[in-house]
Amino acid sequence: MGQVHSSSAGHRARVGRDAGPVRPSLLGAGDDAAMFHIAVHGLPDELATAYSGAPEARVAVSLIPLQRQELIDSAARVFTFYALREPSVAAILEGLKTVGRELDAVRSRTGCRRIARLIPLVQTPAQALLSESTGDARDWLALPLSRLLTFCHQARARLEATAAQPPAGLYGRYAARHGADADLATLHRIWRSLQETPSPGMDRSDIDSAMAALPVDKFAGSARNCRATAARLEAVRTAAESATPPAPAHRGGEAGCLLRELSALAAETGKRLEATALVLDDTGRLGTVRDINDALSRARIGVPTVSGEQSVRIGATGLGPVRRTADGRWTGPGITEPFHSPEGAAAALVLTHLAQAETARQHRTS
């Protein structure tokens, strides 16, 4: 992989023809060595770990555009006044701008796949610039490019893993309305990209009409809002799936990718809004959405089984699974009137358990 040389001045990584700066700690030099190695050889052949949620994914992806200034400074030392006009540098900077615009797309599985698809806009020219650099240029560019490439490799692999095995915040109902806002904003960015992408012969009029019909705000403010937006999104999905680029060469190109992303995100967001509407229907019996969220935060909710059941536990105590009834509602042990959503049924179990525990505590202290 490489070596770290230690001296009285500090520690320095060396991997192949690349050498890092002198670091005060062995760990810092070790990080340099790892990045030099990943930049040239890629990540180890191991399954990538999914992000724990949108916050972690956003932080990881944001590290990519944050390398912009260091790249500009290093390129200026190599190319002087022509740094920003050097093709590879210009391509990297444009790619960083594109990835930076998509940070909030990490809130959906389709958005994670989209960012993973866009990262090569940075990765490919960065790899080319590193490969063609020699001598003093390599000395200046090796570390910033290796750091950038490492972040690209890691984020791309983990985003794809997150899309394949999403954490709880990336499927099911929206726990907060800003999640729906972010997904609708991503949908509009995809639409704008589609409008700017040449695709001779493709009729976008149905897509444009469906997108223009989407509400401009209050996407998830009430159950009615959720269902109305979901219905509009179904029209977007249908229009996107019908608007196949006429030329076979374009179907696998940028226009085809954007159509697939538009269709997938419209379907994903619509499904989540429908699930959110069911939770909002249950607020009449359970209080506010915050009350439901607070109740659910006290418990561990299992992933749905093949039969559709979800376990509900508080500590070591199992409150029993919630399950779907024949008419599509949700029930559980002790629930006489089913709820509209699995979250509502689970919250009811939690609130009942907490009330019983409080009653028992009061009896013990009286």
Tab-separated table of C-alpha atoms in Angstrom:
chain	number	residue	atom	x	y	z
A	1	MET	CA	0.000	0.000	0.000
A	2	GLY	CA	2.761	2.445	0.882
A	3	GLN	CA	4.948	3.607	3.729
A	4	VAL	CA	5.066	6.257	6.410
A	5	HIS	CA	8.558	7.572	7.136
A	6	SER	CA	9.166	9.027	10.573
A	7	SER	CA	11.879	11.470	11.600
A	8	SER	CA	12.501	14.115	14.215
A	9	ALA	CA	10.553	16.566	12.031
A	10	GLY	CA	7.426	14.404	11.879
A	11	HIS	CA	5.832	11.729	9.722
A	12	ARG	CA	5.483	11.588	5.948
A	13	ALA	CA	3.542	9.231	3.691
A	14	ARG	CA	5.026	7.833	0.501
A	15	VAL	CA	3.064	5.670	-1.941
A	16	GLY	CA	4.666	4.963	-5.301
A	17	ARG	CA	5.789	8.270	-6.784
A	18	ASP	CA	3.595	10.355	-4.455
A	19	ALA	CA	4.734	11.826	-1.150
A	20	GLY	CA	2.680	13.782	1.337
A	21	PRO	CA	3.653	16.697	3.546
A	22	VAL	CA	5.322	16.236	6.925
A	23	ARG	CA	2.630	15.620	9.518
A	24	PRO	CA	2.945	16.012	13.304
A	25	SER	CA	1.049	12.755	13.895
A	26	LEU	CA	1.479	9.259	12.553
A	27	LEU	CA	-2.290	9.045	12.041
A	28	GLY	CA	-2.298	12.090	9.745
A	29	ALA	CA	0.464	10.621	7.592
A	30	GLY	CA	-1.378	7.304	7.539
A	31	ASP	CA	-4.478	9.060	6.199
A	32	ASP	CA	-2.350	10.583	3.410
A	33	ALA	CA	-1.030	7.129	2.492
A	34	ALA	CA	-4.538	5.669	2.401
A	35	MET	CA	-5.771	8.460	0.122
A	36	PHE	CA	-2.820	8.099	-2.262
A	37	HIS	CA	-3.579	4.384	-2.502
A	38	ILE	CA	-7.352	4.790	-3.017
A	39	ALA	CA	-6.820	7.453	-5.698
A	40	VAL	CA	-4.793	5.039	-7.816
A	41	HIS	CA	-6.304	1.643	-6.940
A	42	GLY	CA	-9.832	2.448	-5.740
A	43	LEU	CA	-11.580	1.047	-2.678
A	44	PRO	CA	-11.006	-2.504	-1.371
A	45	ASP	CA	-13.292	-5.219	-2.715
A	46	GLU	CA	-15.682	-5.073	0.228
A	47	LEU	CA	-19.393	-4.390	0.489
A	48	ALA	CA	-19.949	-0.717	1.201
A	49	THR	CA	-21.894	0.255	4.311
A	50	ALA	CA	-25.102	2.223	3.884
A	51	TYR	CA	-25.290	5.617	5.561
A	52	SER	CA	-27.250	5.729	8.814
A	53	GLY	CA	-29.495	8.445	7.425
A	54	ALA	CA	-29.725	11.608	5.348
A	55	PRO	CA	-27.663	13.747	7.793
A	56	GLU	CA	-24.632	11.450	7.608
A	57	ALA	CA	-24.953	11.119	3.826
A	58	ARG	CA	-25.191	14.896	3.392
A	59	VAL	CA	-22.039	15.502	5.429
A	60	ALA	CA	-20.118	12.889	3.433
A	61	VAL	CA	-21.237	14.215	0.044
A	62	SER	CA	-20.559	17.822	1.079
A	63	LEU	CA	-16.868	16.945	1.507
A	64	ILE	CA	-16.616	16.699	-2.284
A	65	PRO	CA	-17.521	20.312	-3.208
A	66	LEU	CA	-15.577	21.532	-0.155
A	67	GLN	CA	-12.351	20.572	-1.972
A	68	ARG	CA	-12.916	23.324	-4.552
A	69	GLN	CA	-10.667	26.011	-3.047
A	70	GLU	CA	-7.761	23.660	-2.365
A	71	LEU	CA	-7.953	22.415	-5.948
A	72	ILE	CA	-7.947	25.995	-7.294
A	73	ASP	CA	-4.956	26.936	-5.123
A	74	SER	CA	-2.967	23.858	-6.165
A	75	ALA	CA	-3.874	24.240	-9.850
A	76	ALA	CA	-2.791	27.887	-9.747
A	77	ARG	CA	0.683	26.829	-8.630
A	78	VAL	CA	0.906	24.439	-11.583
A	79	PHE	CA	-0.895	26.288	-14.373
A	80	THR	CA	-0.495	29.876	-13.019
A	81	PHE	CA	-2.869	32.296	-14.754
A	82	TYR	CA	-4.372	29.582	-16.979
A	83	ALA	CA	-5.475	27.254	-14.161
A	84	LEU	CA	-9.216	27.794	-14.566
A	85	ARG	CA	-8.960	27.354	-18.351
A	86	GLU	CA	-7.108	24.040	-18.132
A	87	PRO	CA	-9.708	21.506	-19.437
A	88	SER	CA	-9.447	18.969	-16.626
A	89	VAL	CA	-9.529	21.632	-13.904
A	90	ALA	CA	-12.515	23.358	-15.540
A	91	ALA	CA	-14.341	20.016	-15.818
A	92	ILE	CA	-13.677	19.198	-12.154
A	93	LEU	CA	-14.942	22.594	-11.007
A	94	GLU	CA	-18.099	22.240	-13.088
A	95	GLY	CA	-18.633	18.759	-11.631
A	96	LEU	CA	-18.157	20.105	-8.092
A	97	LYS	CA	-20.813	22.733	-8.769
A	98	THR	CA	-23.223	20.057	-10.015
A	99	VAL	CA	-22.667	17.764	-7.023
A	100	GLY	CA	-22.943	20.710	-4.633
A	101	ARG	CA	-26.407	21.531	-5.947
A	102	GLU	CA	-27.610	18.013	-5.140
A	103	LEU	CA	-26.751	17.800	-1.429
A	104	ASP	CA	-30.411	17.662	-0.363
A	105	ALA	CA	-31.074	14.800	-2.783
A	106	VAL	CA	-29.702	12.425	-0.117
A	107	ARG	CA	-33.189	12.415	1.446
A	108	SER	CA	-34.467	9.860	-1.100
A	109	ARG	CA	-33.234	6.592	-2.569
A	110	THR	CA	-33.580	7.972	-6.089
A	111	GLY	CA	-31.654	11.060	-5.017
A	112	CYS	CA	-28.828	8.906	-3.621
A	113	ARG	CA	-28.603	7.049	-6.928
A	114	ARG	CA	-28.646	10.389	-8.776
A	115	ILE	CA	-25.708	11.793	-6.802
A	116	ALA	CA	-23.794	8.529	-7.288
A	117	ARG	CA	-24.380	8.919	-11.042
A	118	LEU	CA	-23.183	12.530	-11.024
A	119	ILE	CA	-20.019	12.009	-8.953
A	120	PRO	CA	-18.061	10.759	-12.026
A	121	LEU	CA	-18.415	14.301	-13.410
A	122	VAL	CA	-15.793	15.115	-10.765
A	123	GLN	CA	-14.066	11.758	-10.511
A	124	THR	CA	-13.266	11.159	-14.187
A	125	PRO	CA	-11.460	14.458	-14.928
A	126	ALA	CA	-9.735	14.332	-11.517
A	127	GLN	CA	-8.417	10.849	-12.294
A	128	ALA	CA	-7.263	12.004	-15.735
A	129	LEU	CA	-5.474	15.057	-14.304
A	130	LEU	CA	-3.716	12.951	-11.682
A	131	SER	CA	-2.625	10.359	-14.251
A	132	GLU	CA	-1.193	12.907	-16.690
A	133	SER	CA	0.611	15.002	-14.055
A	134	THR	CA	4.350	14.511	-13.652
A	135	GLY	CA	7.269	16.233	-11.938
A	136	ASP	CA	6.476	19.388	-9.961
A	137	ALA	CA	2.867	19.354	-11.176
A	138	ARG	CA	2.389	15.911	-9.631
A	139	ASP	CA	3.984	17.088	-6.378
A	140	TRP	CA	1.487	19.954	-6.096
A	141	LEU	CA	-1.608	18.100	-7.280
A	142	ALA	CA	-1.180	14.569	-5.921
A	143	LEU	CA	-2.534	15.128	-2.414
A	144	PRO	CA	-5.530	17.408	-3.185
A	145	LEU	CA	-6.582	15.203	-6.095
A	146	SER	CA	-6.121	12.040	-4.033
A	147	ARG	CA	-8.232	13.497	-1.241
A	148	LEU	CA	-10.938	14.499	-3.713
A	149	LEU	CA	-10.892	11.090	-5.397
A	150	THR	CA	-11.073	9.315	-2.040
A	151	PHE	CA	-14.191	11.259	-1.063
A	152	CYS	CA	-15.696	10.495	-4.488
A	153	HIS	CA	-14.982	6.756	-4.265
A	154	GLN	CA	-16.335	6.500	-0.725
A	155	ALA	CA	-19.460	8.589	-1.267
A	156	ARG	CA	-20.375	6.869	-4.514
A	157	ALA	CA	-20.095	3.371	-3.035
A	158	ARG	CA	-21.996	4.244	0.142
A	159	LEU	CA	-24.735	6.146	-1.688
A	160	GLU	CA	-25.388	3.124	-3.882
A	161	ALA	CA	-25.477	0.919	-0.771
A	162	THR	CA	-27.870	3.365	0.922
A	163	ALA	CA	-30.206	3.316	-2.073
A	164	ALA	CA	-30.176	-0.497	-2.036
A	165	GLN	CA	-30.642	-0.802	1.756
A	166	PRO	CA	-32.192	2.484	2.866
A	167	PRO	CA	-32.334	3.504	6.529
A	168	ALA	CA	-35.696	4.231	8.110
A	169	GLY	CA	-35.662	7.913	7.155
A	170	LEU	CA	-35.486	7.145	3.431
A	171	TYR	CA	-38.651	5.078	3.071
A	172	GLY	CA	-42.174	5.112	4.444
A	173	ARG	CA	-43.886	8.260	5.635
A	174	TYR	CA	-42.177	11.626	5.994
A	175	ALA	CA	-41.485	12.309	9.662
A	176	ALA	CA	-41.226	16.047	8.884
A	177	ARG	CA	-42.619	18.082	6.003
A	178	HIS	CA	-39.190	19.435	4.965
A	179	GLY	CA	-38.345	15.926	3.755
A	180	ALA	CA	-41.085	16.202	1.147
A	181	ASP	CA	-39.955	19.750	0.320
A	182	ALA	CA	-36.424	18.495	-0.383
A	183	ASP	CA	-37.637	15.663	-2.614
A	184	LEU	CA	-39.895	17.991	-4.616
A	185	ALA	CA	-36.962	20.397	-5.013
A	186	THR	CA	-34.829	17.535	-6.334
A	187	LEU	CA	-37.613	16.613	-8.756
A	188	HIS	CA	-37.628	20.174	-10.107
A	189	ARG	CA	-33.837	20.138	-10.560
A	190	ILE	CA	-34.118	16.935	-12.580
A	191	TRP	CA	-36.848	18.541	-14.683
A	192	ARG	CA	-34.729	21.641	-15.340
A	193	SER	CA	-31.793	19.442	-16.340
A	194	LEU	CA	-34.084	17.560	-18.710
A	195	GLN	CA	-35.226	20.834	-20.288
A	196	GLU	CA	-31.581	21.833	-20.844
A	197	THR	CA	-30.560	18.467	-22.330
A	198	PRO	CA	-30.791	18.177	-26.138
A	199	SER	CA	-32.907	15.236	-27.284
A	200	PRO	CA	-34.161	15.780	-30.832
A	201	GLY	CA	-37.650	14.468	-31.477
A	202	MET	CA	-38.644	13.915	-27.850
A	203	ASP	CA	-41.942	15.532	-26.848
A	204	ARG	CA	-41.639	16.999	-23.344
A	205	SER	CA	-44.985	18.799	-23.343
A	206	ASP	CA	-46.776	16.277	-21.109
A	207	ILE	CA	-43.925	16.355	-18.600
A	208	ASP	CA	-43.868	20.152	-18.599
A	209	SER	CA	-47.632	20.291	-18.034
A	210	ALA	CA	-47.510	17.728	-15.224
A	211	MET	CA	-44.619	19.497	-13.488
A	212	ALA	CA	-46.291	22.896	-13.845
A	213	ALA	CA	-49.395	21.463	-12.158
A	214	LEU	CA	-47.495	20.543	-8.979
A	215	PRO	CA	-48.291	22.761	-5.979
A	216	VAL	CA	-45.696	25.406	-5.171
A	217	ASP	CA	-45.937	24.894	-1.403
A	218	LYS	CA	-47.854	22.964	1.273
A	219	PHE	CA	-46.831	19.637	-0.261
A	220	ALA	CA	-47.411	17.766	3.007
A	221	GLY	CA	-49.189	20.215	5.316
A	222	SER	CA	-52.265	18.009	5.683
A	223	ALA	CA	-53.569	14.640	4.592
A	224	ARG	CA	-55.459	16.379	1.790
A	225	ASN	CA	-52.277	18.174	0.643
A	226	CYS	CA	-50.358	14.890	0.671
A	227	ARG	CA	-52.922	13.069	-1.439
A	228	ALA	CA	-53.323	15.955	-3.869
A	229	THR	CA	-49.560	16.182	-4.388
A	230	ALA	CA	-49.289	12.396	-4.741
A	231	ALA	CA	-51.931	12.470	-7.480
A	232	ARG	CA	-50.002	15.176	-9.336
A	233	LEU	CA	-46.813	13.156	-8.967
A	234	GLU	CA	-48.504	10.142	-10.521
A	235	ALA	CA	-49.173	12.301	-13.576
A	236	VAL	CA	-45.478	13.257	-13.665
A	237	ARG	CA	-44.467	9.596	-13.436
A	238	THR	CA	-46.814	8.620	-16.255
A	239	ALA	CA	-45.602	11.461	-18.485
A	240	ALA	CA	-41.932	10.633	-17.824
A	241	GLU	CA	-42.424	6.963	-18.629
A	242	SER	CA	-44.249	7.843	-21.853
A	243	ALA	CA	-41.644	10.323	-23.093
A	244	THR	CA	-39.045	7.856	-24.351
A	245	PRO	CA	-36.318	9.500	-26.463
A	246	PRO	CA	-37.007	8.427	-30.072
A	247	ALA	CA	-33.369	7.768	-30.925
A	248	PRO	CA	-32.024	4.503	-29.382
A	249	ALA	CA	-28.691	6.217	-28.752
A	250	HIS	CA	-30.389	8.785	-26.516
A	251	ARG	CA	-32.269	6.224	-24.396
A	252	GLY	CA	-29.091	5.270	-22.606
A	253	GLY	CA	-27.781	8.846	-22.607
A	254	GLU	CA	-28.370	11.808	-20.338
A	255	ALA	CA	-31.967	12.398	-21.440
A	256	GLY	CA	-32.861	8.753	-20.813
A	257	CYS	CA	-31.223	8.843	-17.353
A	258	LEU	CA	-33.097	12.016	-16.440
A	259	LEU	CA	-36.420	10.544	-17.533
A	260	ARG	CA	-35.823	7.461	-15.401
A	261	GLU	CA	-34.832	9.611	-12.411
A	262	LEU	CA	-37.884	11.823	-12.864
A	263	SER	CA	-40.200	8.813	-13.023
A	264	ALA	CA	-38.550	7.010	-10.093
A	265	LEU	CA	-38.495	10.037	-7.792
A	266	ALA	CA	-42.088	10.991	-8.636
A	267	ALA	CA	-43.198	7.437	-7.777
A	268	GLU	CA	-41.084	7.274	-4.601
A	269	THR	CA	-42.210	10.677	-3.330
A	270	GLY	CA	-45.860	9.988	-4.152
A	271	LYS	CA	-45.770	6.700	-2.258
A	272	ARG	CA	-44.215	8.387	0.777
A	273	LEU	CA	-46.806	11.174	0.703
A	274	GLU	CA	-49.597	8.588	0.639
A	275	ALA	CA	-48.030	6.948	3.727
A	276	THR	CA	-47.739	10.369	5.373
A	277	ALA	CA	-51.424	11.052	4.700
A	278	LEU	CA	-52.354	7.881	6.596
A	279	VAL	CA	-50.348	9.028	9.635
A	280	LEU	CA	-52.042	12.422	9.484
A	281	ASP	CA	-55.395	10.634	9.403
A	282	ASP	CA	-54.448	9.071	12.754
A	283	THR	CA	-53.694	12.396	14.455
A	284	GLY	CA	-57.385	12.757	15.251
A	285	ARG	CA	-57.015	9.895	17.746
A	286	LEU	CA	-53.392	10.282	18.825
A	287	GLY	CA	-52.730	14.029	18.898
A	288	THR	CA	-50.255	15.825	16.668
A	289	VAL	CA	-47.586	14.396	14.382
A	290	ARG	CA	-45.071	15.447	17.034
A	291	ASP	CA	-46.950	13.358	19.614
A	292	ILE	CA	-46.754	10.346	17.307
A	293	ASN	CA	-43.064	10.974	16.603
A	294	ASP	CA	-42.317	11.317	20.322
A	295	ALA	CA	-44.085	8.037	21.065
A	296	LEU	CA	-42.264	6.208	18.284
A	297	SER	CA	-38.903	7.626	19.402
A	298	ARG	CA	-39.298	5.762	22.696
A	299	ALA	CA	-39.576	2.389	20.959
A	300	ARG	CA	-37.688	0.208	18.513
A	301	ILE	CA	-39.788	-0.533	15.459
A	302	GLY	CA	-38.731	-3.605	13.511
A	303	VAL	CA	-38.502	-3.812	9.748
A	304	PRO	CA	-41.585	-5.277	8.051
A	305	THR	CA	-41.576	-9.073	7.793
A	306	VAL	CA	-42.621	-11.005	4.692
A	307	SER	CA	-46.150	-11.143	6.102
A	308	GLY	CA	-46.115	-7.381	6.704
A	309	GLU	CA	-45.857	-7.412	10.498
A	310	GLN	CA	-43.616	-4.975	12.404
A	311	SER	CA	-42.383	-5.609	15.927
A	312	VAL	CA	-42.646	-2.879	18.577
A	313	ARG	CA	-40.361	-2.967	21.617
A	314	ILE	CA	-39.471	-0.685	24.501
A	315	GLY	CA	-36.238	-1.909	26.029
A	316	ALA	CA	-36.585	-5.642	26.597
A	317	THR	CA	-40.380	-5.488	26.561
A	318	GLY	CA	-42.149	-6.573	23.416
A	319	LEU	CA	-45.419	-4.752	22.918
A	320	GLY	CA	-46.427	-7.108	20.141
A	321	PRO	CA	-46.376	-6.728	16.376
A	322	VAL	CA	-48.586	-4.395	14.431
A	323	ARG	CA	-50.159	-5.985	11.383
A	324	ARG	CA	-52.414	-5.095	8.469
A	325	THR	CA	-56.090	-5.983	8.682
A	326	ALA	CA	-58.194	-7.332	5.850
A	327	ASP	CA	-59.506	-3.847	5.029
A	328	GLY	CA	-55.990	-2.347	4.820
A	329	ARG	CA	-55.818	-0.747	8.258
A	330	TRP	CA	-53.400	-1.563	11.080
A	331	THR	CA	-53.941	-3.177	14.454
A	332	GLY	CA	-52.029	-4.809	17.299
A	333	PRO	CA	-52.525	-6.410	20.728
A	334	GLY	CA	-55.270	-4.642	22.646
A	335	ILE	CA	-56.265	-2.337	19.778
A	336	THR	CA	-60.020	-2.606	19.258
A	337	GLU	CA	-60.347	0.001	16.485
A	338	PRO	CA	-57.603	-0.300	13.829
A	339	PHE	CA	-55.549	2.706	12.743
A	340	HIS	CA	-54.919	4.003	9.241
A	341	SER	CA	-51.115	3.637	9.447
A	342	PRO	CA	-48.604	1.222	10.992
A	343	GLU	CA	-47.055	4.222	12.766
A	344	GLY	CA	-50.415	5.049	14.324
A	345	ALA	CA	-50.896	1.495	15.578
A	346	ALA	CA	-47.315	1.366	16.916
A	347	ALA	CA	-47.684	4.740	18.638
A	348	ALA	CA	-50.930	3.547	20.250
A	349	LEU	CA	-49.141	0.491	21.678
A	350	VAL	CA	-46.341	2.678	23.031
A	351	LEU	CA	-48.694	5.239	24.593
A	352	THR	CA	-50.788	2.482	26.198
A	353	HIS	CA	-47.655	0.849	27.620
A	354	LEU	CA	-46.352	4.150	29.001
A	355	ALA	CA	-49.725	4.946	30.576
A	356	GLN	CA	-49.852	1.502	32.227
A	357	ALA	CA	-46.284	1.892	33.487
A	358	GLU	CA	-47.119	5.306	34.974
A	359	THR	CA	-50.228	3.912	36.680
A	360	ALA	CA	-48.206	1.051	38.167
A	361	ARG	CA	-45.568	3.529	39.406
A	362	GLN	CA	-48.195	5.663	41.115
A	363	HIS	CA	-49.675	2.586	42.835
A	364	ARG	CA	-46.238	1.618	44.132
A	365	THR	CA	-45.566	5.071	45.564
A	366	SER	CA	-49.016	5.643	47.080
